[in-house]
Amino acid sequence: MIKNHLQKIRNFFSSSDFLKSALVTFGIVTPIIIGLKIDQLPYFLSISIGVFLTSSSDIPGSRKHKSIGILIASAIAVLSTIIITYAASNLYLLLPIMAVLIFGISYISVYGFRASLISFAGLLAIVLSFAHQQIGSEIFINALFIGIGGLWYLLLSSLFHPFLQKRQINNNLTECFQLTAQYIHIRGKLAIAKQEEQALKKELYDLQVNINTIHESLRELLLHERQSSGFSNYKRKQLLIFIELIDILELSIANPANYEKINTLFKNHLHYVHPFIELVFKISNRLEEMAIAIQKGHKLEPREDFEPLIQKCKDSIQAYVQEIKLPKAREGALLLHNLLDYEENQLQKIQSVERIFFNLENQHNVGLKNKEGKQFITQQDYDPNILKENFSFKSPIFKHAVRLTIAMLLGYGIGTYFSLQNTYWILLTIVVIMRPGYTLTKERSKHRLYGTLIGAAIAAVIVLITQNSYLYAVLSILSLTLALSFIQKNYRTSSIFVTTSIVFIYALINPDAFEVIQYRIVDTVIGASIAFTAGSLLWPAWESESIKTNIVQTLSAHRNYLDEINKYYHQSASLTEYKLARKDAFLEMGNLNAAFQRMSQEPKSQQANLGKVNEIVGLNHTLLSAMAALGTFILNNKNDEVSEDFEIILKTVDTNLMQALQALLHKAQAKNTSIEKLEEAYQHLEEKFENLVAIRTKELAEEDSKPINPEFRKSLQATRLITDQLKWLVTISGNLKKVVGALGKD
């Protein structure tokens, strides 16, 4: 246990989050030290503020995007500081200027995540403008030094970009391995789960969201870098590993095991399934070993031989057939054979990754041309028309900008009216807590309050124990570094260290540190209360109002994925188009699940149709799994013969999805596929399977123990699998159509 905790601590200190926060802290502290040495602290403190403001926009990505983001954040911070400081002398001038500036800076968040962090830098600049008021030429000098701080941080970021990016890619790959391993492990547990099934499925859905986030980050880091500066062999290896990890995830989602069928067929014979689950767990463990190898930079140890486990699975199938006897055992045996094929395919993928680790792969065959790679990066559209399109209360960002403007004006008004010592702390609390969604605002309000109280208590104990200014200086720097390290992943912990850092800094300036603690708590409570109240009462963006949009986008992505599967079946689609459709389907599914999770945390009065939405999320996951299984089968079993029955069934599935979309969009319904044609297609597929069974039955009648021809068994498996998957797709899409149709009527 202690060893695991020590390892987690070591991992944290080697993470890109900690290293970047250490760089930011260095950028902040260095000008302060220089300012103290030459007795020009006020000017150099402005440089430190410039570093603090612009560093928030420095997120993983290409050097070009990071540099542009930092420069824009710096420019907005400088202009905001000048405008607010000039207007501060006249309250009647200040309030309208504050309103326009806060709304405008908040509103640029419509351009995505990086834009939202640039917006955050501008809002922080407005807040910190109230900390130290200047007049006359001092205003421009202060703003100039804030701009110099931005350039100073840009220099630091550019110098350390290769090192930090390497660490970010390694961390993301490590996490990608770990999350994929967890996903495979849970998929294995689902095969034998009974009471835990719902909890495991929820965990699986949440993992999908996290994996999607990591995949998007790796695409940005690996493919953007490739576009701008080409690839070293090391980067090629990383991209090859990433491509294999995506395929491993698809295979895991496409796991052909129908868990309901497993529980039905093997209800009293689960011991025959256990060797297969053991093999799944071993595959998961191997991915964990790869994660550790990347994380520590060690050589990957050769894996244990999986052949005995594979043989154990084959023996289990034989034992099952011998006990249950044919023909009764045929369906269960084919299911186990398909499960074994899936696991052997996963092992082949694992072997491909191992070959990359051991430098046995052709490093020049990366699998994606530059033009193709660019298509996999989610490009942000910066069209000015987006501002116009979102300028209404239908846009969550517009509502958030209005809500934040009102909340900050109210916070400033309360601080001014009651002559509070640090009014800008109230504004700072509002800025860092308020988010476009109710759920996140509520969580951040709670975490900010708890973090402040815990941080204040810790700082108070230390101040009581010692009055050593050198210790305060060291602790303030350490606290700042840790606060910045946790700000994205654990806001409560970040709030603890933000508070301790502020208290220790004030303790260096003012001997009465307890006064600082008192004001800090009061201002945080006021700011958090305003933020939470505004988020709850002022045009809150409830997920129930937008969840239908997420469902529409998911269904559309699934239709496109199905279409690409069909095209590939006709040998008329490229693998790139297929993978793009797959990527979009995975991303939209993750977005839908994330939206549902937020919806489930909102007040019960706002959880309209929660049960129906929950069912829709589950059906969409099942549909995606079935489509991935079908797509994987077609990719691995190219057939020159195009089946009309296949066409009819896929057309039925697509029609069901189209009708579900039309019900949500209140459009005229497309015509249903003829039931007679569908039943006839089913019959043809079953007849094909029965014909193969008849041939095998005849063989056994002639020679009781005659072993089945491997190729013939593959045909039996393929026919059973494709028939079951196609029927399963029709059933799921039909159920989805009914539930979505009922939601569309509400």
XYZ file of C-alpha atoms in Angstrom:
746
model
C 0.000 0.000 0.000
C 2.778 2.443 1.020
C 4.691 1.509 -2.132
C 1.637 2.375 -4.282
C 1.244 5.756 -2.584
C 4.924 6.547 -3.034
C 4.648 5.609 -6.704
C 1.640 7.939 -7.118
C 3.611 10.766 -5.510
C 6.571 10.121 -7.851
C 4.206 10.041 -10.833
C 2.693 13.352 -9.775
C 6.058 15.100 -9.508
C 7.056 13.814 -12.951
C 3.712 14.733 -14.547
C 3.364 17.467 -17.150
C 0.894 19.312 -14.868
C 3.469 19.640 -12.105
C 6.323 20.486 -14.467
C 4.280 23.181 -16.188
C 3.189 24.648 -12.833
C 6.838 24.660 -11.707
C 7.698 26.583 -14.897
C 4.895 29.098 -14.245
C 6.003 29.512 -10.620
C 9.568 30.132 -11.806
C 8.230 32.722 -14.246
C 6.312 34.461 -11.439
C 8.957 34.307 -8.690
C 11.996 35.338 -10.766
C 10.775 38.909 -11.530
C 9.801 39.366 -7.853
C 13.296 38.397 -6.711
C 14.860 40.729 -9.287
C 12.497 43.533 -8.215
C 13.476 43.079 -4.567
C 17.180 43.088 -5.468
C 17.024 46.364 -7.428
C 14.326 47.932 -5.218
C 11.756 48.145 -8.054
C 9.256 45.581 -6.787
C 5.986 47.252 -8.010
C 7.069 47.143 -11.670
C 8.446 43.629 -11.504
C 5.358 42.478 -9.609
C 3.383 43.551 -12.694
C 5.606 41.255 -14.797
C 4.729 38.398 -12.435
C 1.025 39.216 -12.786
C 1.457 39.136 -16.568
C 2.968 35.638 -16.304
C 0.117 34.467 -14.053
C -2.560 35.852 -16.371
C -1.211 34.481 -19.649
C -0.105 31.065 -18.382
C -3.740 29.905 -18.099
C -4.014 29.833 -21.912
C -0.977 27.534 -22.226
C -2.598 24.129 -22.773
C -1.292 21.084 -24.701
C -1.150 21.604 -28.449
C 1.122 22.696 -31.250
C 3.753 25.361 -30.649
C 1.925 27.695 -33.047
C -1.437 27.435 -31.287
C 0.135 27.837 -27.848
C 2.117 30.937 -28.911
C -0.897 32.611 -30.529
C -3.016 31.835 -27.458
C -0.446 33.327 -25.072
C -0.048 36.487 -27.186
C -3.811 37.059 -27.444
C -4.261 36.435 -23.704
C -1.464 38.929 -22.990
C -2.984 41.559 -25.289
C -6.453 41.205 -23.735
C -4.948 41.383 -20.226
C -3.073 44.605 -21.058
C -6.098 46.314 -22.646
C -8.445 45.193 -19.857
C -6.068 46.531 -17.218
C -5.769 49.928 -18.931
C -9.508 50.329 -19.502
C -10.642 49.266 -16.015
C -7.921 51.211 -14.190
C -8.795 54.396 -16.107
C -12.515 53.999 -15.480
C -12.148 53.072 -11.788
C -12.082 56.707 -10.641
C -15.686 57.277 -11.769
C -18.266 54.735 -10.565
C -20.880 55.788 -13.144
C -18.347 55.283 -15.927
C -16.876 52.119 -14.409
C -20.071 50.046 -14.130
C -21.153 50.194 -17.813
C -17.556 49.688 -18.979
C -17.218 46.681 -16.636
C -20.469 45.253 -17.997
C -19.417 45.575 -21.646
C -15.900 44.304 -21.031
C -16.909 41.310 -18.895
C -19.615 40.275 -21.355
C -17.352 40.700 -24.403
C -14.421 38.782 -22.925
C -16.684 35.989 -21.634
C -18.437 35.720 -24.970
C -15.303 34.775 -26.915
C -15.572 31.357 -25.207
C -17.838 30.350 -28.116
C -14.598 29.564 -29.966
C -13.773 26.544 -27.822
C -11.612 25.463 -24.904
C -8.465 27.452 -25.683
C -10.594 30.557 -26.281
C -12.325 30.018 -22.922
C -8.928 30.041 -21.179
C -7.922 33.209 -23.019
C -11.238 34.658 -21.844
C -10.370 33.553 -18.298
C -7.064 35.472 -18.516
C -8.943 38.634 -19.531
C -11.445 38.263 -16.680
C -8.619 37.753 -14.172
C -6.969 40.919 -15.505
C -10.198 42.869 -14.812
C -10.309 41.469 -11.268
C -6.640 42.150 -10.471
C -6.978 45.717 -11.795
C -8.844 46.490 -8.552
C -6.009 45.139 -6.374
C -3.660 48.113 -6.879
C -5.050 51.318 -8.319
C -2.778 53.539 -10.432
C -3.247 56.994 -11.866
C -1.864 58.918 -14.836
C 1.120 57.485 -16.655
C 1.468 54.746 -14.018
C -1.523 53.037 -15.641
C 0.328 52.576 -18.925
C 3.594 51.642 -17.232
C 1.829 48.978 -15.148
C 0.059 47.611 -18.254
C 3.333 47.671 -20.184
C 5.018 45.519 -17.557
C 2.054 43.111 -17.571
C 2.606 42.791 -21.324
C 6.321 42.178 -20.723
C 5.263 39.431 -18.305
C 3.256 37.841 -21.106
C 6.271 37.943 -23.426
C 8.509 36.588 -20.650
C 6.163 33.621 -20.225
C 5.971 33.132 -24.012
C 9.775 32.856 -24.029
C 9.719 30.298 -21.205
C 6.915 28.317 -22.854
C 8.732 28.254 -26.214
C 12.047 27.196 -24.672
C 10.506 24.345 -22.686
C 7.886 23.368 -25.299
C 9.767 20.273 -26.622
C 10.415 18.957 -23.111
C 6.896 19.647 -21.811
C 5.249 18.277 -24.935
C 7.264 15.076 -24.705
C 6.145 14.725 -21.090
C 2.513 15.517 -22.001
C 2.487 12.894 -24.763
C 4.065 10.295 -22.460
C 1.560 11.074 -19.693
C -1.373 10.920 -22.096
C -0.177 7.657 -23.632
C 0.275 6.211 -20.148
C -3.239 7.249 -19.191
C -4.585 5.954 -22.498
C -3.044 2.535 -21.804
C -4.436 2.520 -18.264
C -7.971 3.565 -19.239
C -8.077 1.085 -22.138
C -6.894 -1.651 -19.761
C -9.667 -0.730 -17.319
C -12.216 -0.736 -20.147
C -11.191 -4.254 -21.246
C -11.186 -5.451 -17.625
C -14.740 -4.204 -17.020
C -15.944 -5.688 -20.325
C -14.598 -9.007 -19.052
C -16.328 -8.651 -15.682
C -19.628 -7.915 -17.407
C -19.641 -11.425 -18.889
C -20.041 -12.961 -15.428
C -21.668 -10.027 -13.591
C -25.106 -10.376 -12.109
C -26.010 -7.853 -9.407
C -23.173 -5.483 -10.430
C -24.202 -5.153 -14.072
C -25.681 -1.632 -13.906
C -22.797 -0.233 -11.840
C -20.257 -1.780 -14.231
C -22.054 -0.359 -17.267
C -22.050 3.114 -15.708
C -18.326 2.782 -15.032
C -17.833 1.663 -18.630
C -19.729 4.693 -19.990
C -17.703 7.101 -17.838
C -14.470 5.468 -19.014
C -15.549 6.023 -22.620
C -15.829 9.783 -21.928
C -12.341 9.892 -20.377
C -10.818 7.805 -23.172
C -12.346 10.115 -25.790
C -10.788 13.123 -24.031
C -7.346 11.475 -23.994
C -7.688 10.457 -27.663
C -8.534 14.033 -28.670
C -5.564 15.376 -26.720
C -3.192 12.851 -28.339
C -4.499 13.656 -31.825
C -3.803 17.330 -31.162
C -0.323 16.648 -29.772
C 0.836 13.995 -32.251
C -0.849 14.933 -35.523
C -0.503 18.727 -35.253
C 3.184 18.315 -34.480
C 3.523 16.084 -37.503
C 1.875 18.684 -39.737
C 4.245 21.452 -38.678
C 7.625 19.832 -38.155
C 7.624 16.261 -39.390
C 8.360 13.228 -37.263
C 11.338 11.759 -35.486
C 11.477 7.987 -35.102
C 10.447 8.434 -31.468
C 7.331 10.377 -32.493
C 6.557 7.788 -35.146
C 6.619 5.094 -32.489
C 4.242 7.115 -30.335
C 1.800 7.619 -33.207
C 1.937 3.927 -34.125
C 1.191 2.989 -30.511
C -1.714 5.457 -30.430
C -3.208 4.036 -33.646
C -2.993 0.513 -32.211
C -4.635 1.661 -28.958
C -7.613 3.052 -30.892
C -7.993 -0.278 -32.697
C -7.723 -2.144 -29.377
C -10.528 0.028 -27.985
C -12.693 -0.626 -31.051
C -12.101 -4.356 -30.702
C -13.068 -4.150 -27.042
C -16.256 -2.237 -27.836
C -16.896 -4.746 -30.645
C -16.519 -7.701 -28.270
C -18.981 -10.181 -29.842
C -20.035 -11.575 -26.463
C -23.740 -10.943 -25.936
C -23.777 -10.863 -22.133
C -27.472 -11.652 -21.853
C -26.914 -14.668 -24.096
C -23.880 -15.785 -22.059
C -25.886 -15.585 -18.835
C -28.730 -17.538 -20.484
C -26.651 -20.262 -22.167
C -24.095 -20.680 -19.377
C -26.290 -19.915 -16.387
C -25.358 -23.224 -14.721
C -22.036 -23.699 -16.526
C -20.126 -20.457 -15.863
C -16.938 -22.442 -15.192
C -16.668 -22.912 -18.973
C -16.557 -19.120 -19.414
C -13.942 -18.441 -16.709
C -10.848 -19.290 -18.844
C -11.971 -16.678 -21.387
C -12.413 -14.048 -18.671
C -8.998 -14.950 -17.265
C -7.480 -14.346 -20.699
C -9.275 -10.957 -20.949
C -7.848 -9.974 -17.564
C -4.349 -11.010 -18.689
C -4.704 -8.789 -21.776
C -5.775 -5.935 -19.499
C -2.763 -6.563 -17.222
C -0.414 -6.499 -20.225
C -1.677 -3.043 -21.175
C -1.058 -1.926 -17.575
C 2.533 -3.202 -17.862
C 2.966 -1.156 -21.052
C 1.617 1.913 -19.238
C 4.214 1.475 -16.489
C 7.004 1.004 -19.066
C 6.103 4.304 -20.791
C 5.593 6.129 -17.507
C 8.938 5.097 -16.042
C 10.824 5.111 -19.345
C 11.858 1.490 -18.782
C 12.203 -1.305 -21.300
C 9.084 -3.404 -21.659
C 9.597 -6.831 -20.135
C 8.771 -9.788 -22.446
C 5.292 -11.051 -21.684
C 4.419 -14.452 -20.386
C 3.340 -17.037 -22.942
C -0.406 -16.768 -23.544
C -0.564 -20.073 -25.419
C -1.423 -22.154 -22.316
C -4.360 -19.818 -21.621
C -5.547 -20.022 -25.230
C -5.308 -23.805 -25.048
C -7.243 -23.716 -21.785
C -10.038 -21.827 -23.594
C -10.049 -24.384 -26.427
C -10.199 -27.231 -23.901
C -13.100 -25.494 -22.175
C -15.050 -25.417 -25.468
C -14.365 -29.119 -26.024
C -15.417 -29.992 -22.473
C -18.623 -27.960 -22.884
C -19.523 -29.784 -26.124
C -18.780 -33.159 -24.549
C -20.985 -32.431 -21.534
C -23.954 -30.712 -23.234
C -23.695 -32.655 -26.531
C -24.521 -31.515 -30.040
C -26.781 -30.083 -31.384
C -27.774 -28.472 -28.045
C -24.215 -27.294 -27.389
C -23.701 -25.819 -30.867
C -24.904 -22.270 -30.132
C -22.881 -21.978 -26.919
C -19.787 -23.470 -28.557
C -19.969 -21.033 -31.473
C -20.357 -18.136 -29.033
C -17.237 -19.269 -27.166
C -15.346 -19.727 -30.436
C -16.255 -16.148 -31.437
C -15.156 -14.914 -28.023
C -11.832 -16.727 -28.431
C -11.359 -15.223 -31.907
C -11.941 -11.768 -30.414
C -9.340 -12.401 -27.702
C -6.827 -13.742 -30.216
C -7.358 -10.588 -32.325
C -6.680 -8.499 -29.220
C -3.503 -10.489 -28.609
C -2.403 -9.752 -32.173
C -2.925 -6.031 -31.484
C -0.987 -6.361 -28.230
C 1.788 -8.084 -30.173
C 1.815 -5.188 -32.674
C 2.322 -2.724 -29.811
C 5.069 -4.935 -28.368
C 6.834 -4.925 -31.734
C 6.853 -1.118 -31.610
C 8.245 -1.178 -28.056
C 10.984 -3.584 -29.117
C 11.792 -1.547 -32.273
C 10.749 -4.354 -34.591
C 8.153 -2.283 -36.474
C 8.883 -0.467 -39.727
C 9.142 3.064 -38.381
C 8.532 4.720 -41.725
C 5.127 3.171 -42.203
C 3.112 5.332 -39.852
C -0.217 4.446 -41.420
C -1.420 8.010 -42.017
C -0.361 10.472 -44.654
C -0.122 14.110 -43.592
C -3.335 15.010 -45.410
C -5.173 12.077 -43.829
C -3.805 12.833 -40.367
C -5.122 16.381 -40.520
C -8.661 15.047 -40.956
C -8.496 13.310 -37.561
C -7.773 16.559 -35.697
C -10.901 18.298 -34.412
C -10.465 21.705 -36.021
C -11.837 24.784 -34.256
C -13.819 27.097 -36.521
C -12.982 30.786 -35.924
C -15.530 32.226 -38.350
C -16.813 35.643 -37.069
C -20.339 34.512 -37.953
C -20.197 32.195 -34.925
C -20.419 35.293 -32.710
C -23.568 36.387 -34.526
C -25.122 32.907 -34.471
C -24.671 32.597 -30.702
C -25.957 36.074 -29.866
C -29.245 34.935 -28.306
C -30.516 33.291 -25.152
C -30.585 29.975 -27.003
C -26.785 29.875 -26.698
C -25.375 28.563 -23.362
C -22.274 30.759 -23.768
C -24.390 33.895 -24.329
C -26.423 33.138 -21.199
C -23.230 32.458 -19.259
C -21.706 35.776 -20.376
C -24.820 37.704 -19.282
C -25.038 35.738 -16.014
C -21.357 36.302 -15.197
C -21.620 40.017 -15.974
C -24.549 40.465 -13.587
C -22.880 38.358 -10.872
C -19.615 40.332 -11.032
C -21.399 43.684 -10.978
C -23.389 42.491 -7.965
C -20.225 41.262 -6.246
C -18.469 44.576 -6.893
C -21.534 46.474 -5.656
C -21.683 44.490 -2.390
C -17.951 44.888 -1.779
C -18.096 48.650 -2.449
C -21.289 49.300 -0.460
C -20.024 47.473 2.642
C -16.465 48.791 2.161
C -14.955 45.323 2.294
C -11.167 45.278 2.446
C -10.543 43.088 -0.606
C -13.526 43.415 -2.930
C -11.536 41.893 -5.766
C -11.419 38.566 -3.845
C -15.200 38.349 -4.234
C -14.843 38.985 -7.968
C -12.009 36.454 -8.211
C -14.153 33.792 -6.527
C -17.030 34.472 -8.931
C -14.751 34.265 -11.998
C -13.130 30.960 -11.053
C -16.367 29.300 -9.915
C -18.955 30.272 -12.526
C -19.254 27.970 -15.533
C -21.850 27.747 -18.331
C -23.469 24.647 -16.772
C -25.299 24.466 -13.440
C -23.654 21.203 -12.308
C -20.069 22.371 -12.722
C -20.826 25.736 -11.061
C -22.380 23.926 -8.077
C -19.421 21.572 -7.760
C -16.851 24.365 -8.006
C -18.756 26.482 -5.445
C -18.661 23.591 -2.978
C -15.032 22.729 -3.683
C -13.939 26.367 -3.486
C -15.614 26.803 -0.099
C -14.270 23.556 1.352
C -10.820 24.222 -0.095
C -10.713 27.735 1.366
C -11.756 26.558 4.834
C -9.245 23.685 4.861
C -6.476 25.890 3.444
C -7.212 28.636 5.986
C -7.105 26.104 8.830
C -3.760 24.670 7.651
C -2.255 28.148 7.213
C -3.563 29.267 10.617
C -1.896 26.322 12.386
C 1.449 27.028 10.653
C 1.253 30.758 11.453
C 0.512 29.912 15.106
C 3.464 27.519 15.320
C 6.084 29.736 13.700
C 6.700 33.337 12.645
C 9.594 32.551 10.300
C 9.412 34.733 7.167
C 11.779 32.432 5.222
C 9.463 29.504 5.889
C 6.483 31.606 4.731
C 8.315 32.442 1.495
C 9.151 28.788 0.777
C 5.629 27.602 1.647
C 3.995 30.319 -0.478
C 6.064 29.254 -3.522
C 5.395 25.559 -2.906
C 1.664 26.238 -2.384
C 1.446 28.226 -5.603
C 3.137 25.417 -7.556
C 0.785 22.792 -6.119
C -2.277 25.004 -6.656
C -1.438 25.380 -10.345
C -0.689 21.628 -10.615
C -4.132 20.582 -9.392
C -6.246 23.329 -10.959
C -7.483 21.214 -13.901
C -7.863 17.818 -12.221
C -8.769 18.487 -8.578
C -10.237 21.909 -7.943
C -10.790 21.381 -4.207
C -7.116 20.546 -3.630
C -6.125 23.488 -5.821
C -8.309 25.799 -3.699
C -6.570 24.579 -0.518
C -3.156 25.535 -1.871
C -4.390 28.817 -3.391
C -5.576 29.843 0.086
C -2.373 28.780 1.866
C -0.300 30.597 -0.763
C -2.259 33.846 -0.320
C -2.097 33.659 3.494
C 1.668 33.053 3.502
C 2.266 35.896 1.016
C 0.236 38.292 3.182
C 1.993 36.977 6.308
C 5.268 38.161 4.733
C 3.803 41.658 4.292
C 1.471 41.960 7.280
C 2.240 40.406 10.690
C -1.503 39.990 11.407
C -2.080 36.988 9.118
C -5.292 36.028 10.944
C -6.952 39.167 9.617
C -6.130 37.969 6.107
C -7.606 34.534 6.867
C -10.794 36.129 8.181
C -11.292 38.333 5.109
C -10.375 35.466 2.788
C -13.120 33.249 4.229
C -15.759 36.017 4.233
C -15.024 37.073 0.657
C -15.005 33.460 -0.554
C -18.383 32.770 1.062
C -19.864 35.923 -0.508
C -18.396 35.180 -3.943
C -19.413 31.501 -3.892
C -22.945 32.404 -2.775
C -23.340 34.940 -5.583
C -21.942 32.519 -8.172
C -24.181 29.636 -7.092
C -27.306 31.813 -6.810
C -26.705 33.389 -10.226
C -26.085 29.961 -11.760
C -29.347 28.677 -10.282
C -31.651 31.646 -10.959
C -30.342 33.600 -13.945
C -31.238 31.668 -17.100
C -29.619 28.418 -15.925
C -28.534 26.124 -18.754
C -30.288 22.897 -17.751
C -29.095 19.787 -19.569
C -32.706 18.718 -20.144
C -32.995 21.682 -22.525
C -30.024 20.610 -24.664
C -29.894 16.833 -24.240
C -32.035 16.339 -27.354
C -29.333 18.060 -29.398
C -26.785 15.567 -28.023
C -29.087 12.681 -28.945
C -29.547 14.058 -32.478
C -25.778 14.399 -32.936
C -25.172 10.866 -31.606
C -27.825 9.308 -33.858
C -26.462 11.207 -36.863
C -22.912 10.016 -36.117
C -24.180 6.446 -35.757
C -25.967 6.636 -39.101
C -22.788 7.895 -40.741
C -20.754 5.090 -39.125
C -23.298 2.527 -40.338
C -23.129 4.015 -43.829
C -19.325 3.714 -43.892
C -19.590 0.090 -42.726
C -21.981 -0.566 -45.598
C -19.681 1.192 -48.080
C -16.728 -0.846 -46.882
C -18.845 -3.986 -47.287
C -19.290 -2.927 -50.943
C -15.523 -2.253 -51.106
C -16.269 1.332 -52.109
C -14.985 3.210 -49.051
C -11.461 4.039 -47.889
C -10.244 2.913 -44.496
C -9.621 6.566 -43.583
C -13.301 7.467 -44.114
C -14.334 4.450 -42.066
C -12.020 5.450 -39.198
C -13.197 9.054 -39.295
C -16.818 7.915 -39.006
C -15.828 5.594 -36.152
C -14.028 8.435 -34.362
C -17.064 10.734 -34.648
C -19.403 7.992 -33.391
C -17.181 7.364 -30.341
C -16.865 11.098 -29.582
C -20.588 11.840 -29.874
C -21.392 8.823 -27.715
C -19.018 10.147 -25.067
C -20.560 13.623 -25.301
C -24.057 12.181 -24.831
C -22.989 10.213 -21.785
C -21.250 13.259 -20.255
C -24.404 15.355 -20.816
C -26.537 12.676 -19.153
C -24.169 12.524 -16.156
C -24.493 16.300 -15.718
C -28.274 16.063 -16.084
C -28.472 13.391 -13.359
C -26.709 15.774 -10.914
C -29.131 18.651 -11.469
C -32.146 19.354 -9.208
C -34.805 16.650 -9.575
C -37.317 19.279 -10.679
C -35.149 19.865 -13.768
C -34.520 16.201 -14.625
C -37.254 15.938 -17.240
C -37.503 12.447 -18.795
C -34.410 11.243 -16.934
C -35.515 7.603 -17.194
C -36.081 7.829 -20.952
C -32.767 9.598 -21.514
C -30.990 6.956 -19.424
C -32.541 4.240 -21.597
C -31.551 6.111 -24.775
C -27.933 6.403 -23.560
C -27.803 2.659 -22.814
C -29.348 1.726 -26.172
C -26.922 3.988 -28.032
C -23.976 2.316 -26.300
C -25.322 -1.104 -27.230
C -25.922 0.053 -30.797
C -22.368 1.395 -31.072
C -20.999 -1.894 -29.750
C -23.036 -3.893 -32.273
C -21.971 -1.640 -35.160
C -18.320 -1.851 -34.105
C -18.601 -5.649 -34.004
C -20.130 -5.680 -37.498
C -17.525 -3.237 -38.817
C -14.644 -5.228 -37.331
C -16.023 -8.437 -38.835
C -16.299 -6.862 -42.312
C -12.787 -5.370 -42.086
C -11.343 -8.789 -41.257
C -13.538 -10.820 -43.621
C -13.644 -9.146 -47.021
C -16.208 -10.776 -49.297
C -16.611 -10.197 -53.005
C -20.230 -11.326 -52.846
C -22.701 -8.588 -51.820
C -25.754 -10.052 -50.097
C -29.161 -8.554 -50.833
C -30.318 -9.775 -47.416
C -27.514 -7.802 -45.756
C -28.648 -4.717 -47.689
C -32.273 -5.087 -46.573
C -31.352 -5.490 -42.908
C -28.930 -2.542 -42.857
C -31.547 -0.436 -44.639
C -34.010 -1.346 -41.858
C -31.529 -0.302 -39.180
C -30.812 2.984 -40.955
C -34.544 3.665 -41.389
C -35.122 3.093 -37.664
C -32.352 5.573 -36.803
C -33.664 8.065 -39.377
C -37.178 7.827 -37.935
C -35.796 8.357 -34.423
C -34.056 11.514 -35.662
C -37.188 12.706 -37.450
C -39.254 12.180 -34.291
C -36.877 14.400 -32.298
C -36.759 17.034 -35.047
C -40.545 16.824 -35.582
C -40.177 15.969 -39.257
C -42.249 13.682 -41.476
C -41.390 10.012 -40.936
C -39.580 7.969 -43.585
C -41.286 4.819 -44.821
C -40.609 1.583 -42.972
C -38.847 -1.315 -44.635
C -41.299 -4.010 -45.689
C -41.768 -6.493 -42.818
C -42.132 -9.276 -45.364
C -38.775 -8.443 -46.975
C -37.098 -8.227 -43.580
C -38.486 -11.596 -42.447
C -37.456 -13.102 -45.759
C -33.919 -11.779 -45.303
C -33.807 -13.272 -41.791
C -35.032 -16.578 -43.194
C -32.336 -16.635 -45.880
C -29.607 -16.035 -43.300
C -30.979 -18.743 -41.017
C -31.277 -21.136 -43.948
C -27.628 -20.521 -44.812
C -26.662 -21.375 -41.245
C -28.959 -24.428 -41.151
C -27.473 -25.696 -44.414
C -24.011 -25.558 -42.884
C -25.323 -27.295 -39.756
C -26.887 -30.011 -41.920
C -23.544 -30.647 -43.640
C -21.813 -30.969 -40.260
C -24.601 -33.198 -38.918
C -24.201 -35.483 -41.912
C -20.428 -35.659 -41.294
C -21.010 -36.650 -37.678
C -23.602 -39.235 -38.692
C -21.023 -40.883 -40.934
C -18.198 -40.625 -38.395
C -19.161 -39.757 -34.804
C -15.816 -38.295 -33.735
C -14.777 -36.692 -36.993
C -13.003 -33.364 -36.177
C -14.507 -30.299 -37.791
C -12.546 -28.686 -40.615
C -11.162 -25.355 -39.274
C -12.293 -23.449 -42.371
C -15.755 -24.984 -42.141
C -15.980 -24.059 -38.473
C -15.008 -20.483 -39.373
C -17.874 -20.403 -41.872
C -20.271 -21.643 -39.194
C -19.015 -19.034 -36.727
C -19.145 -16.218 -39.275
C -22.668 -17.098 -40.426
C -23.949 -17.318 -36.839
C -22.164 -14.135 -35.793
C -23.277 -12.030 -38.756
C -26.869 -13.257 -38.420
C -26.983 -12.519 -34.696
C -25.340 -9.106 -35.101
C -27.700 -8.016 -37.876
C -30.774 -9.148 -35.938
C -29.399 -7.468 -32.829
C -28.898 -4.192 -34.734
C -32.514 -4.238 -35.957
C -33.793 -4.938 -32.426
C -31.705 -2.198 -30.779
C -32.480 0.408 -33.453
C -36.175 -0.475 -33.218
C -36.162 -0.050 -29.433
C -34.224 3.181 -29.827
C -36.805 4.468 -32.306
C -39.626 3.789 -29.812
C -37.939 5.442 -26.816
C -36.669 8.435 -28.818
C -40.102 8.783 -30.420
C -41.710 8.943 -26.958
C -39.147 11.568 -25.886
C -39.848 13.599 -29.056
C -43.523 13.851 -28.103
C -42.715 15.421 -24.717
